[in-house]
Structure formats: structure tokens, C-alpha cells
Short mmCIF file of C-alpha atoms in Angstrom, two decimals:
data_model
loop_
_atom_site.label_atom_id
_atom_site.label_comp_id
_atom_site.label_asym_id
_atom_site.label_seq_id
_atom_site.Cartn_x
_atom_site.Cartn_y
_atom_site.Cartn_z
CA UNK A 1 117.96 209.18 -158.19
CA UNK A 2 116.09 209.44 -154.93
CA UNK A 3 114.52 212.70 -156.09
CA UNK A 4 111.03 213.89 -155.26
CA UNK A 5 108.52 214.49 -158.03
CA UNK A 6 106.14 217.45 -157.80
CA UNK A 7 104.06 217.13 -160.98
CA UNK A 8 101.42 219.70 -160.03
CA UNK A 9 103.77 222.54 -159.08
CA UNK A 10 104.20 223.87 -162.63
CA UNK A 11 101.00 224.19 -164.66
CA UNK A 12 99.92 225.46 -168.06
CA UNK A 13 97.73 228.52 -167.44
CA UNK A 14 96.42 228.91 -170.97
CA UNK A 15 96.06 226.82 -174.08
CA UNK A 16 98.53 227.40 -176.86
CA UNK A 17 98.33 226.54 -180.51
CA UNK A 18 100.38 223.88 -182.23
CA UNK A 19 104.00 224.88 -182.71
CA UNK A 20 104.77 222.46 -185.54
CA UNK A 21 104.96 225.04 -188.32
CA UNK A 22 106.07 228.05 -186.26
CA UNK A 23 109.46 229.76 -186.39
CA UNK A 24 111.62 229.89 -183.27
CA UNK A 25 110.51 233.42 -182.44
CA UNK A 26 106.84 232.56 -183.03
CA UNK A 27 107.16 229.52 -180.76
CA UNK A 28 108.61 231.66 -177.98
CA UNK A 29 105.74 234.16 -178.35
CA UNK A 30 103.21 231.30 -178.44
CA UNK A 31 104.24 229.88 -175.05
CA UNK A 32 105.33 233.11 -173.36
CA UNK A 33 103.42 233.38 -170.07
CA UNK A 34 101.65 230.06 -170.65
CA UNK A 35 103.04 228.45 -167.47
CA UNK A 36 102.99 229.34 -163.80
CA UNK A 37 103.82 227.78 -160.47
CA UNK A 38 100.54 226.68 -158.89
CA UNK A 39 101.89 225.91 -155.46
CA UNK A 40 105.17 227.69 -154.69
CA UNK A 41 105.01 226.20 -151.19
CA UNK A 42 105.42 222.73 -152.73
CA UNK A 43 108.89 223.82 -153.82
CA UNK A 44 109.91 225.18 -150.44
CA UNK A 45 113.35 223.97 -149.42
CA UNK A 46 114.18 222.67 -152.91
CA UNK A 47 117.78 223.19 -154.01
CA UNK A 48 117.66 221.77 -157.54
CA UNK A 49 114.82 221.35 -160.03
CA UNK A 50 114.84 219.22 -163.15
CA UNK A 51 112.35 220.12 -165.90
CA UNK A 52 111.73 217.21 -168.27
CA UNK A 53 110.17 217.62 -171.72
CA UNK A 54 109.57 214.93 -174.31
CA UNK A 55 110.64 217.02 -177.31
CA UNK A 56 113.24 219.73 -177.88
CA UNK A 57 113.17 221.81 -181.03
CA UNK A 58 113.77 225.50 -180.30
CA UNK A 59 113.53 225.14 -176.51
CA UNK A 60 110.67 227.67 -176.30
CA UNK A 61 108.50 225.52 -173.99
CA UNK A 62 111.39 224.70 -171.67
CA UNK A 63 112.38 228.37 -171.59
CA UNK A 64 108.82 229.42 -170.69
CA UNK A 65 108.77 226.85 -167.87
CA UNK A 66 112.14 228.09 -166.66
CA UNK A 67 110.90 231.69 -166.55
CA UNK A 68 107.81 230.70 -164.55
CA UNK A 69 109.92 228.82 -162.01
CA UNK A 70 112.57 231.54 -161.78
CA UNK A 71 109.86 234.10 -160.88
CA UNK A 72 109.10 232.32 -157.60
CA UNK A 73 112.32 230.52 -156.69
CA UNK A 74 115.30 232.01 -154.88
CA UNK A 75 118.35 232.71 -157.03
CA UNK A 76 120.33 229.91 -155.38
CA UNK A 77 117.93 227.20 -156.60
CA UNK A 78 119.46 225.41 -159.57
CA UNK A 79 117.21 224.63 -162.55
CA UNK A 80 118.25 221.95 -165.05
CA UNK A 81 116.53 220.86 -168.26
CA UNK A 82 116.33 217.37 -169.76
CA UNK A 83 114.84 216.02 -172.94
CA UNK A 84 115.20 212.85 -174.94
CA UNK A 85 115.22 212.49 -178.69
CA UNK A 86 115.05 209.33 -180.76
CA UNK A 87 115.58 208.98 -184.49
CA UNK A 88 114.85 205.51 -185.91
#
């Protein structure tokens, strides 16, 4: 894609418990505030961000990441989400 990767820009700021047996609301509460942008300057000049997660169930983790990014990014920066699922 020719896109840059900035793996250290978004970081988990606190440990969270396993979400396997949690309801959707409990998952959202579990990861609320658990992510922040470590280096907002690393995202300077960015027009589009893609957040990639390996699993999507309720979307709570992706939503928490989105909120953390939205706090520091201008409104015109587009944020997209991607995940991949496989069922044998």
C-alpha cells in the first residue's frame, strides 16, 4: 500500500483482564481508557489511520483505540478499522 507504519504511537496504558467471558458492555468498560497516544508528534501530517486488530467480537478494543486517537487527532483525519477472522 505504500503506507507508513507507526507501531509505537498507540500504546496500552494499563493492563486489562481477559474479555473472553464478558458481555459487550463489560468489555467496553474493561478497555475504556486503556489506550493512549504515546507520541502525537509521530502522527503529525497524517491524513488517514488504519487500526488493525486480530480479533473482532464486540469491537470494544477497537473502539477504545479509536477514542484515544480521536482525542489527539484533528477532525479531518480519517480513522479506519480492519480485522480478519478465519473459521476452519
